[in-house]
Coordinates of C-alpha atoms in Angstrom, one line a residue:
M16 CA -69.9 -35.4 -39.6
V17 CA -66.1 -37.0 -39.6
D18 CA -65.8 -39.3 -36.0
I19 CA -62.3 -39.0 -34.6
D20 CA -60.6 -41.5 -33.1
P21 CA -59.1 -39.4 -30.1
S22 CA -56.6 -42.7 -30.4
T23 CA -55.0 -41.6 -33.6
L24 CA -55.4 -38.0 -33.1
W25 CA -52.6 -36.6 -35.0
I26 CA -52.7 -33.2 -35.1
P27 CA -51.2 -31.8 -37.8
F28 CA -54.9 -32.9 -39.8
F29 CA -54.3 -29.6 -41.6
A30 CA -49.8 -28.3 -41.9
G31 CA -50.9 -29.6 -45.3
M32 CA -53.0 -27.0 -45.3
T33 CA -50.3 -24.3 -44.8
I34 CA -48.0 -24.8 -47.9
G35 CA -50.6 -23.4 -50.2
L36 CA -51.3 -20.8 -47.6
C37 CA -48.6 -19.5 -46.7
K38 CA -47.0 -17.8 -49.2
R39 CA -44.9 -15.6 -47.2
P40 CA -44.8 -16.7 -43.8
F41 CA -43.3 -13.8 -41.4
P42 CA -40.0 -14.3 -40.6
G43 CA -39.4 -16.5 -37.8
M44 CA -42.2 -18.0 -38.4
M45 CA -43.1 -21.5 -37.3
R46 CA -42.3 -23.7 -39.8
G47 CA -41.6 -27.0 -37.8
F48 CA -46.1 -27.5 -38.4
A49 CA -46.1 -30.3 -39.7
L50 CA -46.0 -34.2 -39.1
T51 CA -42.0 -34.6 -38.1
S52 CA -41.7 -32.2 -35.7
Y53 CA -44.9 -33.6 -33.8
R54 CA -43.2 -36.6 -33.7
A55 CA -40.6 -34.8 -31.5
K56 CA -42.1 -33.3 -29.2
F57 CA -45.0 -35.6 -28.5
G58 CA -44.1 -39.1 -30.1
T59 CA -45.9 -41.0 -33.2
R60 CA -49.0 -40.1 -31.9
V61 CA -50.7 -37.2 -30.0
I62 CA -53.4 -38.2 -27.8
G63 CA -56.8 -35.9 -28.1
L64 CA -56.4 -32.0 -27.5
I65 CA -56.7 -33.2 -23.8
A66 CA -53.6 -35.5 -23.9
M67 CA -51.6 -32.7 -25.4
N68 CA -52.7 -30.4 -23.3
H69 CA -50.8 -31.2 -20.3
R70 CA -47.5 -31.0 -20.5
E71 CA -45.5 -32.5 -17.1
N72 CA -43.3 -30.2 -17.0
A73 CA -45.4 -26.9 -16.1
L74 CA -44.1 -23.4 -16.1
P75 CA -44.3 -21.8 -12.1
M76 CA -46.9 -19.2 -13.0
G77 CA -48.7 -18.6 -16.2
K78 CA -48.2 -16.9 -18.7
V79 CA -50.5 -13.7 -20.2
V80 CA -51.0 -12.3 -24.1
M81 CA -53.8 -10.0 -24.6
L82 CA -55.5 -9.3 -27.4
Q83 CA -57.4 -5.6 -27.8
G84 CA -58.8 -4.1 -30.0
T85 CA -59.8 -0.4 -32.1
G86 CA -63.1 -1.4 -31.5
S87 CA -66.2 -3.8 -30.8
S88 CA -66.1 -6.8 -33.5
V89 CA -62.8 -6.5 -35.5
G90 CA -62.2 -10.1 -34.2
K91 CA -60.5 -10.1 -31.4
S92 CA -62.8 -12.9 -29.9
L93 CA -61.7 -15.2 -33.4
L94 CA -58.2 -14.6 -32.8
V95 CA -58.1 -15.7 -28.9
T96 CA -60.0 -19.0 -29.8
G97 CA -57.3 -19.2 -32.7
F98 CA -54.6 -18.4 -30.7
C99 CA -55.8 -20.8 -28.0
R100 CA -55.6 -23.9 -30.7
V101 CA -51.9 -22.8 -31.4
F102 CA -50.7 -23.6 -28.4
A103 CA -52.8 -25.9 -27.7
Q104 CA -51.1 -27.4 -30.4
D105 CA -47.7 -26.6 -29.3
G106 CA -48.0 -28.3 -26.7
Y107 CA -49.2 -26.0 -23.9
R108 CA -51.6 -26.2 -21.1
V109 CA -53.9 -23.0 -22.4
A110 CA -56.8 -20.7 -21.2
P111 CA -58.9 -18.3 -22.7
F112 CA -59.8 -14.9 -19.8
K113 CA -61.8 -12.4 -20.2
A114 CA -62.7 -10.6 -17.8
Q115 CA -66.0 -9.4 -18.6
N116 CA -68.4 -10.3 -20.9
M117 CA -71.2 -8.2 -22.4
S118 CA -73.5 -10.4 -25.0
R119 CA -76.5 -12.1 -24.5
N120 CA -74.7 -15.1 -26.3
S121 CA -73.8 -16.8 -23.5
G122 CA -73.3 -20.8 -22.2
V123 CA -73.7 -23.5 -19.2
T124 CA -70.2 -24.9 -17.6
P125 CA -69.8 -28.4 -16.0
D126 CA -71.0 -27.1 -12.8
G127 CA -73.9 -25.1 -14.1
L128 CA -72.3 -22.1 -14.6
E129 CA -73.0 -19.4 -16.9
I130 CA -71.0 -17.8 -18.7
G131 CA -69.9 -15.8 -22.8
R132 CA -70.4 -18.4 -25.9
A133 CA -67.4 -17.1 -26.7
Q134 CA -65.6 -18.0 -24.4
V135 CA -66.9 -21.5 -24.5
A136 CA -65.7 -21.9 -27.4
Q137 CA -62.4 -20.3 -27.1
A138 CA -61.6 -23.3 -24.6
H139 CA -63.0 -26.1 -26.9
A140 CA -60.2 -24.7 -29.0
A141 CA -58.0 -25.5 -25.9
G142 CA -58.8 -28.4 -25.3
I143 CA -61.2 -27.9 -22.5
E144 CA -63.8 -27.8 -20.4
P145 CA -65.3 -24.0 -19.9
E146 CA -65.1 -22.3 -16.5
V147 CA -66.6 -19.8 -14.7
E148 CA -63.1 -18.7 -13.9
M149 CA -62.9 -17.4 -17.7
N150 CA -66.2 -15.0 -18.0
P151 CA -66.3 -14.0 -14.6
V152 CA -68.3 -11.5 -15.2
L153 CA -70.8 -11.3 -18.0
V154 CA -73.1 -8.4 -18.9
K155 CA -76.4 -9.3 -20.6
P156 CA -78.4 -6.4 -22.3
E157 CA -81.8 -6.2 -21.5
G158 CA -82.2 -2.2 -22.8
N159 CA -80.6 0.8 -23.3
A160 CA -79.5 1.8 -19.7
T161 CA -80.5 -1.7 -18.5
A162 CA -78.6 -5.0 -18.2
Q163 CA -78.8 -8.0 -16.1
L164 CA -75.5 -9.3 -14.1
V165 CA -74.0 -12.5 -14.5
S166 CA -71.1 -12.4 -11.3
M167 CA -68.5 -15.8 -11.4
G168 CA -71.3 -17.7 -13.6
K169 CA -74.9 -17.2 -11.0
M170 CA -77.3 -13.8 -11.2
A171 CA -76.9 -11.2 -9.6
G172 CA -79.5 -9.1 -10.4
K173 CA -80.0 -6.1 -13.1
L174 CA -77.1 -3.4 -13.5
Q175 CA -78.0 0.0 -14.5
A176 CA -75.7 2.3 -16.3
Y177 CA -74.9 4.8 -13.3
E178 CA -74.7 1.7 -10.8
Y179 CA -71.6 0.4 -12.5
M180 CA -69.2 2.2 -10.4
T181 CA -70.7 0.8 -7.6
R182 CA -69.7 -2.6 -7.9
R183 CA -66.5 -1.7 -9.6
E184 CA -65.0 -2.8 -6.8
V185 CA -66.3 -6.2 -5.6
L186 CA -66.2 -7.0 -9.6
W187 CA -63.1 -6.4 -9.6
Q188 CA -61.9 -7.9 -6.9
N189 CA -63.6 -11.5 -8.6
I190 CA -62.1 -10.8 -11.4
K191 CA -58.3 -10.2 -10.1
D192 CA -59.2 -14.6 -8.3
S193 CA -59.7 -15.6 -11.6
L194 CA -56.8 -14.2 -13.3
D195 CA -55.0 -15.5 -10.7
S196 CA -56.5 -19.2 -10.2
L197 CA -56.4 -19.4 -14.2
R198 CA -52.4 -18.9 -13.9
S199 CA -51.7 -21.0 -11.7
R200 CA -53.1 -24.1 -13.5
F201 CA -52.1 -22.7 -17.0
D202 CA -49.3 -22.2 -18.7
I203 CA -50.7 -19.8 -21.0
V204 CA -53.9 -18.0 -20.5
V205 CA -55.0 -15.8 -23.5
I206 CA -56.3 -13.0 -22.6
E207 CA -59.7 -10.6 -24.4
G208 CA -60.8 -7.1 -24.4
A209 CA -63.6 -5.6 -25.2
G210 CA -64.3 -2.7 -26.8
S211 CA -61.5 -0.4 -27.5
P212 CA -58.9 1.0 -25.0
A213 CA -59.3 4.5 -26.4
E214 CA -62.4 5.3 -24.8
I215 CA -61.2 7.6 -22.1
N216 CA -64.5 8.3 -21.1
L217 CA -64.7 4.8 -19.8
R218 CA -61.5 4.7 -18.4
A219 CA -61.7 4.9 -14.9
G220 CA -64.1 2.2 -14.7
D221 CA -61.8 0.2 -16.3
I222 CA -62.1 -3.9 -15.9
V223 CA -61.5 -5.4 -19.3
N224 CA -58.6 -3.8 -20.8
M225 CA -55.5 -1.5 -19.3
A226 CA -56.2 -2.3 -16.5
V227 CA -55.9 -6.7 -17.1
A228 CA -53.3 -6.0 -19.2
L229 CA -51.1 -3.4 -16.2
Y230 CA -52.4 -6.6 -13.5
A231 CA -51.3 -9.3 -14.8
D232 CA -48.2 -7.3 -16.9
A233 CA -49.6 -8.6 -20.3
P234 CA -48.0 -8.0 -23.2
V235 CA -50.8 -6.3 -25.6
F236 CA -51.4 -6.4 -29.2
I237 CA -54.4 -4.8 -30.3
I238 CA -56.0 -5.6 -33.7
G239 CA -57.7 -3.2 -36.2
D240 CA -60.8 -4.1 -38.5
I241 CA -59.1 -2.8 -42.9
D242 CA -62.5 -4.2 -43.7
K243 CA -63.7 -0.7 -41.9
G244 CA -62.0 1.8 -43.7
G245 CA -59.3 3.8 -41.7
V246 CA -57.4 1.3 -39.8
F247 CA -54.6 3.3 -40.2
A248 CA -55.6 5.3 -38.1
S249 CA -58.1 3.4 -35.5
L250 CA -54.6 1.5 -34.7
Y251 CA -52.5 5.1 -34.1
G252 CA -55.6 6.8 -32.5
T253 CA -55.8 3.7 -30.5
N254 CA -51.7 3.9 -29.6
A255 CA -52.0 7.7 -28.7
L256 CA -54.8 7.9 -26.3
I257 CA -53.6 5.5 -23.7
S258 CA -51.2 6.3 -20.7
D259 CA -47.4 5.9 -21.7
E260 CA -47.4 2.7 -19.1
E261 CA -49.9 1.0 -20.8
R262 CA -48.1 1.7 -24.1
A263 CA -45.1 -0.5 -23.0
L264 CA -47.0 -3.0 -22.8
V265 CA -48.2 -3.0 -27.1
K266 CA -46.0 -5.6 -28.4
G267 CA -47.8 -5.0 -32.0
F268 CA -50.3 -4.5 -33.9
I269 CA -53.0 -6.9 -36.0
I270 CA -54.4 -6.0 -38.5
N271 CA -57.6 -8.3 -39.4
K272 CA -60.0 -8.9 -42.3
F273 CA -57.5 -7.9 -45.5
R274 CA -59.2 -8.5 -48.9
G275 CA -57.1 -7.7 -51.6
D276 CA -52.8 -7.7 -52.1
A277 CA -51.1 -7.1 -49.0
S278 CA -47.8 -5.8 -50.9
L279 CA -50.0 -2.4 -51.3
L280 CA -50.2 -2.5 -47.1
S281 CA -46.1 -3.0 -47.0
S282 CA -45.8 2.0 -47.0
G283 CA -48.7 2.0 -44.3
L284 CA -47.0 -0.5 -41.7
D285 CA -43.7 1.1 -42.4
Q286 CA -45.1 4.4 -41.4
L287 CA -47.1 3.4 -38.3
R288 CA -43.8 1.4 -37.4
E289 CA -42.0 4.5 -37.8
L290 CA -44.6 6.9 -35.9
T291 CA -45.5 4.2 -33.3
G292 CA -42.5 2.7 -32.7
V293 CA -44.6 -0.7 -33.1
D294 CA -44.5 -3.6 -36.1
V295 CA -47.2 -5.4 -37.4
I296 CA -46.9 -8.6 -36.6
G297 CA -49.8 -9.7 -39.0
V298 CA -51.8 -9.2 -41.3
V299 CA -54.9 -11.4 -41.1
P300 CA -56.7 -11.8 -44.5
Y301 CA -61.0 -11.9 -44.8
F302 CA -62.6 -15.3 -45.1
T303 CA -65.3 -17.0 -44.6
D304 CA -64.5 -20.9 -44.9
V305 CA -63.9 -22.1 -41.4
Y306 CA -66.6 -22.8 -38.9
V307 CA -66.5 -21.2 -35.6
P308 CA -69.0 -19.4 -33.4
E309 CA -68.7 -16.0 -33.8
E310 CA -70.5 -14.2 -30.4
D311 CA -71.0 -11.1 -32.0
A312 CA -72.0 -11.3 -36.0
P313 CA -75.3 -9.3 -35.8
V314 CA -77.9 -11.4 -37.3
K315 CA -78.1 -9.3 -40.6
A316 CA -74.8 -11.3 -41.1
R317 CA -75.1 -15.0 -40.6
R318 CA -74.2 -17.2 -42.6
S319 CA -76.9 -18.2 -44.9
D320 CA -76.4 -20.8 -47.0
S321 CA -79.5 -20.7 -50.7
Y322 CA -78.8 -23.5 -53.0
S323 CA -79.3 -22.1 -56.5
G324 CA -81.9 -24.4 -57.7
D325 CA -81.9 -26.6 -55.6
D326 CA -84.0 -25.0 -52.8
R327 CA -86.2 -27.6 -50.6
V328 CA -87.0 -27.1 -46.9
E329 CA -86.5 -23.1 -46.0
I330 CA -86.8 -22.5 -42.5
A331 CA -87.0 -18.6 -41.1
V332 CA -85.8 -17.8 -38.2
I333 CA -87.1 -15.0 -36.4
G334 CA -84.7 -11.8 -35.9
L335 CA -86.0 -10.5 -32.5
P336 CA -84.1 -7.2 -31.9
R337 CA -83.0 -8.8 -28.0
I338 CA -82.1 -12.9 -29.7
A339 CA -79.6 -14.8 -27.7
N340 CA -77.7 -17.5 -28.7
F341 CA -78.4 -16.9 -32.9
D342 CA -75.3 -19.3 -33.5
E343 CA -77.5 -22.5 -32.4
F344 CA -79.3 -22.2 -36.1
D345 CA -75.6 -21.8 -38.0
P346 CA -75.4 -26.3 -38.1
L347 CA -79.4 -25.8 -40.0
A348 CA -77.2 -23.7 -43.4
R349 CA -75.0 -27.1 -43.9
I350 CA -77.0 -29.3 -44.5
G351 CA -77.6 -29.8 -48.0
G352 CA -80.8 -28.0 -49.9
V353 CA -81.7 -26.1 -46.9
R354 CA -82.0 -22.6 -46.6
L355 CA -81.5 -21.0 -43.2
R356 CA -82.0 -17.0 -43.7
Y357 CA -83.2 -14.6 -40.8
V358 CA -86.3 -12.6 -40.7
R359 CA -86.9 -8.9 -38.9
E360 CA -89.9 -7.3 -40.5
A361 CA -93.3 -8.9 -41.7
S362 CA -92.2 -8.0 -45.5
E363 CA -89.4 -10.0 -45.3
F364 CA -91.4 -13.6 -43.7
G365 CA -92.1 -15.2 -47.7
N366 CA -93.1 -18.7 -47.3
P367 CA -91.2 -21.0 -45.4
D368 CA -91.4 -24.5 -44.1
L369 CA -90.4 -23.8 -40.1
V370 CA -90.7 -21.0 -39.1
I371 CA -88.9 -21.0 -35.8
L372 CA -88.9 -17.9 -32.9
P373 CA -85.6 -18.2 -31.0
G374 CA -83.9 -17.3 -27.3
S375 CA -84.7 -14.1 -26.4
K376 CA -82.7 -12.0 -22.9
V377 CA -86.2 -9.9 -22.5
T378 CA -89.3 -12.4 -23.8
V379 CA -91.8 -9.9 -23.3
A380 CA -90.5 -7.3 -24.7
D381 CA -89.9 -9.0 -28.1
L382 CA -93.3 -10.7 -28.1
E383 CA -94.8 -7.4 -28.1
F384 CA -92.2 -6.6 -31.1
V385 CA -93.8 -10.1 -32.8
R386 CA -97.2 -8.6 -32.3
S387 CA -96.3 -5.0 -33.5
S388 CA -94.6 -5.5 -35.9
G389 CA -97.3 -7.5 -38.0
I390 CA -95.1 -11.1 -37.5
E391 CA -97.6 -12.8 -35.7
S392 CA -100.6 -12.4 -38.3
K393 CA -97.7 -14.4 -40.7
I394 CA -96.9 -17.0 -38.1
R395 CA -100.8 -17.4 -37.4
R396 CA -101.6 -18.2 -42.1
H397 CA -98.4 -20.2 -41.3
L398 CA -100.0 -22.4 -39.2
W399 CA -102.8 -22.3 -41.2
D400 CA -101.1 -23.9 -44.4
G401 CA -99.9 -27.1 -42.6
R402 CA -96.7 -25.8 -41.9
A403 CA -94.4 -26.3 -38.7
L404 CA -93.5 -24.1 -36.2
M405 CA -90.6 -24.0 -33.2
G406 CA -90.4 -21.8 -29.6
I407 CA -86.6 -22.4 -27.8
C408 CA -86.7 -21.4 -24.5
A409 CA -88.3 -17.2 -25.3
G410 CA -90.0 -19.2 -28.2
L411 CA -91.3 -21.3 -26.6
Q412 CA -93.2 -19.0 -23.7
M413 CA -93.6 -17.0 -26.5
L414 CA -96.1 -19.5 -28.1
G415 CA -97.8 -20.4 -24.7
N416 CA -101.1 -18.8 -23.5
T417 CA -99.3 -16.6 -20.9
I418 CA -96.0 -15.5 -19.4
R419 CA -96.4 -14.2 -15.4
D420 CA -94.3 -12.2 -13.8
P421 CA -95.2 -12.0 -9.9
L422 CA -91.8 -10.3 -9.0
G423 CA -90.5 -7.8 -12.3
I424 CA -88.0 -9.7 -13.4
E425 CA -88.4 -8.9 -16.4
S426 CA -91.0 -6.0 -16.6
D427 CA -93.7 -4.2 -14.1
R428 CA -96.7 -6.4 -15.9
P429 CA -97.7 -8.8 -13.7
E430 CA -99.5 -11.1 -16.5
V431 CA -99.0 -10.8 -20.1
R432 CA -100.8 -12.7 -23.0
S433 CA -98.4 -14.9 -25.0
L434 CA -99.2 -16.4 -28.5
G435 CA -101.6 -19.0 -28.0
I436 CA -100.1 -21.5 -29.9
L437 CA -99.3 -24.1 -27.7
D438 CA -101.3 -24.7 -24.3
V439 CA -98.7 -24.0 -22.0
D440 CA -98.2 -21.2 -19.0
T441 CA -95.5 -20.3 -18.5
E442 CA -93.9 -17.7 -14.9
F443 CA -90.8 -16.5 -14.4
V444 CA -89.0 -16.8 -10.4
G445 CA -86.5 -16.2 -9.2
E446 CA -83.4 -18.2 -10.0
K447 CA -82.1 -18.8 -12.9
V448 CA -81.8 -22.1 -14.3
T449 CA -78.4 -22.7 -15.8
V450 CA -77.6 -26.8 -16.5
R451 CA -76.4 -29.2 -19.2
T452 CA -79.3 -31.4 -20.5
D453 CA -79.5 -34.6 -22.2
A454 CA -82.4 -35.7 -22.9
S455 CA -84.9 -38.2 -25.0
V456 CA -87.3 -37.2 -27.5
V457 CA -91.0 -38.9 -26.6
A458 CA -93.1 -37.7 -29.0
D459 CA -93.6 -39.5 -32.9
S460 CA -95.1 -37.3 -34.2
G461 CA -95.4 -34.5 -37.2
L462 CA -91.7 -32.3 -36.9
L463 CA -90.6 -35.1 -34.4
A464 CA -91.9 -38.1 -36.5
G465 CA -88.9 -41.3 -36.8
A466 CA -87.5 -39.9 -33.5
S467 CA -89.1 -41.2 -30.2
G468 CA -85.9 -42.8 -28.2
V469 CA -83.6 -40.1 -30.1
K470 CA -80.8 -39.3 -27.6
V471 CA -80.1 -34.8 -27.6
S472 CA -77.1 -33.2 -25.8
G473 CA -77.3 -29.6 -24.9
Y474 CA -78.2 -26.1 -22.0
E475 CA -80.5 -24.8 -20.2
I476 CA -80.2 -20.6 -19.5
H477 CA -84.0 -20.0 -18.3
V478 CA -85.3 -17.9 -15.5
G479 CA -89.5 -19.3 -17.2
V480 CA -91.4 -22.2 -15.4
S481 CA -93.6 -23.9 -17.4
E482 CA -96.5 -26.2 -17.7
S483 CA -98.4 -27.9 -19.9
G484 CA -102.7 -27.1 -19.7
G485 CA -103.3 -30.2 -20.8
G486 CA -103.5 -29.5 -25.2
A487 CA -99.3 -29.9 -25.3
T488 CA -97.9 -33.5 -25.0
R489 CA -94.2 -33.7 -23.5
S490 CA -92.3 -34.4 -26.2
M491 CA -88.7 -33.7 -25.3
V492 CA -87.7 -35.0 -21.1
S493 CA -84.5 -34.9 -19.1
M494 CA -83.4 -38.0 -18.4
Q495 CA -80.9 -36.9 -15.5
R496 CA -84.7 -35.8 -13.5
D497 CA -87.2 -37.3 -16.1
R498 CA -88.4 -33.6 -16.6
T499 CA -90.3 -32.3 -19.0
V500 CA -88.2 -30.0 -21.2
G501 CA -90.0 -30.4 -24.2
Y502 CA -93.4 -29.7 -25.6
S503 CA -96.0 -30.1 -28.9
D504 CA -99.1 -29.4 -30.0
A505 CA -101.9 -32.2 -31.3
T506 CA -100.5 -31.9 -35.2
G507 CA -96.8 -32.3 -33.9
R508 CA -96.2 -29.4 -35.9
V509 CA -95.8 -26.9 -32.8
F510 CA -93.2 -27.9 -30.4
G511 CA -90.9 -25.8 -28.0
T512 CA -88.0 -26.4 -25.8
Y513 CA -86.0 -25.0 -23.7
M514 CA -83.1 -26.7 -25.0
H515 CA -80.4 -24.5 -26.5
D516 CA -77.8 -25.8 -28.7
L517 CA -80.0 -29.1 -30.1
F518 CA -79.1 -28.3 -34.1
K519 CA -75.4 -29.6 -33.0
N520 CA -76.9 -33.6 -32.5
E521 CA -77.2 -34.5 -36.1
E522 CA -79.4 -37.4 -35.6
F523 CA -82.1 -35.1 -34.3
T524 CA -81.6 -32.1 -36.8
E525 CA -81.6 -34.9 -39.8
R526 CA -85.0 -36.1 -38.4
V527 CA -86.6 -32.4 -38.0
V528 CA -85.5 -31.4 -41.9
N529 CA -86.5 -35.0 -43.0
N530 CA -89.9 -34.2 -41.9
L531 CA -90.3 -31.4 -43.5
A532 CA -89.0 -32.2 -46.8
R533 CA -91.7 -35.6 -46.5
M534 CA -94.3 -32.4 -45.4
K535 CA -93.5 -30.7 -48.6
G536 CA -93.7 -34.3 -50.7
I537 CA -90.1 -34.4 -50.8
E538 CA -88.4 -37.9 -49.8
G539 CA -84.3 -37.9 -48.4
L540 CA -83.7 -34.9 -48.7
A541 CA -81.2 -34.4 -45.4
E542 CA -77.4 -34.9 -45.2
S543 CA -75.2 -33.0 -43.5
E544 CA -72.1 -32.1 -44.8
P545 CA -68.9 -33.8 -42.9
F546 CA -68.0 -31.3 -40.5
S547 CA -66.3 -32.0 -37.4
Q548 CA -65.6 -28.5 -34.4
D549 CA -62.1 -30.0 -33.5
A550 CA -61.4 -29.6 -37.6
E551 CA -62.2 -26.0 -37.5
F552 CA -60.4 -25.3 -34.9
D553 CA -57.2 -26.9 -36.2
K554 CA -57.9 -24.7 -39.8
L555 CA -58.3 -21.4 -37.8
A556 CA -54.9 -22.3 -36.3
A557 CA -53.2 -22.7 -39.5
Y558 CA -54.0 -20.2 -41.3
L559 CA -53.0 -17.7 -38.8
R560 CA -50.0 -19.4 -38.0
C561 CA -49.4 -18.5 -42.2
H562 CA -50.5 -14.5 -40.8
I563 CA -49.2 -14.1 -37.7
D564 CA -45.9 -13.5 -36.5
F565 CA -46.0 -16.5 -33.3
A566 CA -42.4 -16.0 -32.7
A567 CA -42.8 -12.7 -32.1
V568 CA -45.8 -13.4 -30.0
Y569 CA -44.1 -16.4 -28.0
G570 CA -41.0 -13.7 -27.3
S571 CA -43.5 -11.0 -25.7
M572 CA -44.4 -13.8 -23.2
G573 CA -40.6 -14.7 -23.1
L574 CA -41.3 -18.5 -24.9
P575 CA -39.3 -20.4 -27.2
S576 CA -40.5 -19.9 -30.9

């Protein structure tokens, strides 16, 4: 991990990189992404992103810009993250906003409210803490037609698809109030759409795409994913299917995930402009060397680094159908000699050194998947062979003896037998725990050998309360309330916790991985690659500056470039 002293943070850390990346910069693109321009604007040094993000001469009412897409997974969240960083680097107070997010991946604000994980990352890219106003409506899918509704950071019950319109007005008011609040406090709000604005069958209930753009009078840039194929048809069709009033807000197209020579697109870009009257303001190449949290990447597409010939420790995450917060395992892939992979069926299980049962939106249903898929028997053989097992959140609940659900929060079954591997019992209660947690490891054996006293930070999102039956010892304790947030078995090889983001804690992660190596007869394995999330945000911003005409973006907001 690279430690950055905020008193000596140079914002143009990646400025030199732009020279190699920007072979053909767009006309009017900011060319001052260099040390001299930042000195001129902010002085010789910039005192961290927070200081950079608070200008003396704030705009009277925050400007807005909106990124929409031709469909899901075209790169909206990632580009919004990059836009937030670019604007923050340029001295503006900036905040992200997504009216409604549909995702099982969520995070917790400092005041204990739940929002989409993508908005947490976007806020950090902007140099600020996340707020509930950045994502007032969060829908967490549970089944094909059922989801948990989170409104203004609090669980608001289950939502059936047919019930959506009955709640629209209340949700829409919260959305408008949240956006107004952000605009009153920030210079620029970067708004992210969801799916596509061209879903004409859903237009009447829209509260996340053009409805927001019209309310805020926001310039809109539509993103198309060329890697999926048919990008010109997607952009043209999206533009054609929206109304004239909505079309007037569209100020440009962005083609994302391009592979090859961009000059081959020239004739297509010209024809698209002739057909729509809209310019393509950016062609962003496909890249894999920027490590920024991705909200929608499916488990099968997660990074899984394999060090050919040097794989020493293998970690397998069970790819549950309703897996939640799967990006929390990405830090493991950056450790030399570690192979991280996802197991979706018993035939893929292999012989890992550590198996992780991750979080899930529907614990009982995914527990049934573990059983019916044959993965349960693989896990039991894995333990018989003396290997390690970890459960996180729902994974902890699955490892226990029973899951009681007297209120019918997840199902109509009042009690379910879990795997019986860890002597804990869980009961689902009516109130969801959403809290950031600082904890200390108190165990000192097996998977956590040598980790006693190590401090960790993360967050909790769960409705279950788990207690030991006597056979499980507490291995991790919250420093805020002396509350048990982790349990281990007698051998120390089985560990379960309610804390997410544990692997972002370098000392904890290196102890765990080195213990896995020692169990395998290998010494001194874990050496994390130097990593700074701020540096990755800067890299993303530098990359986008090279391939997107930010002069056009600023111009659409009436701001100088």
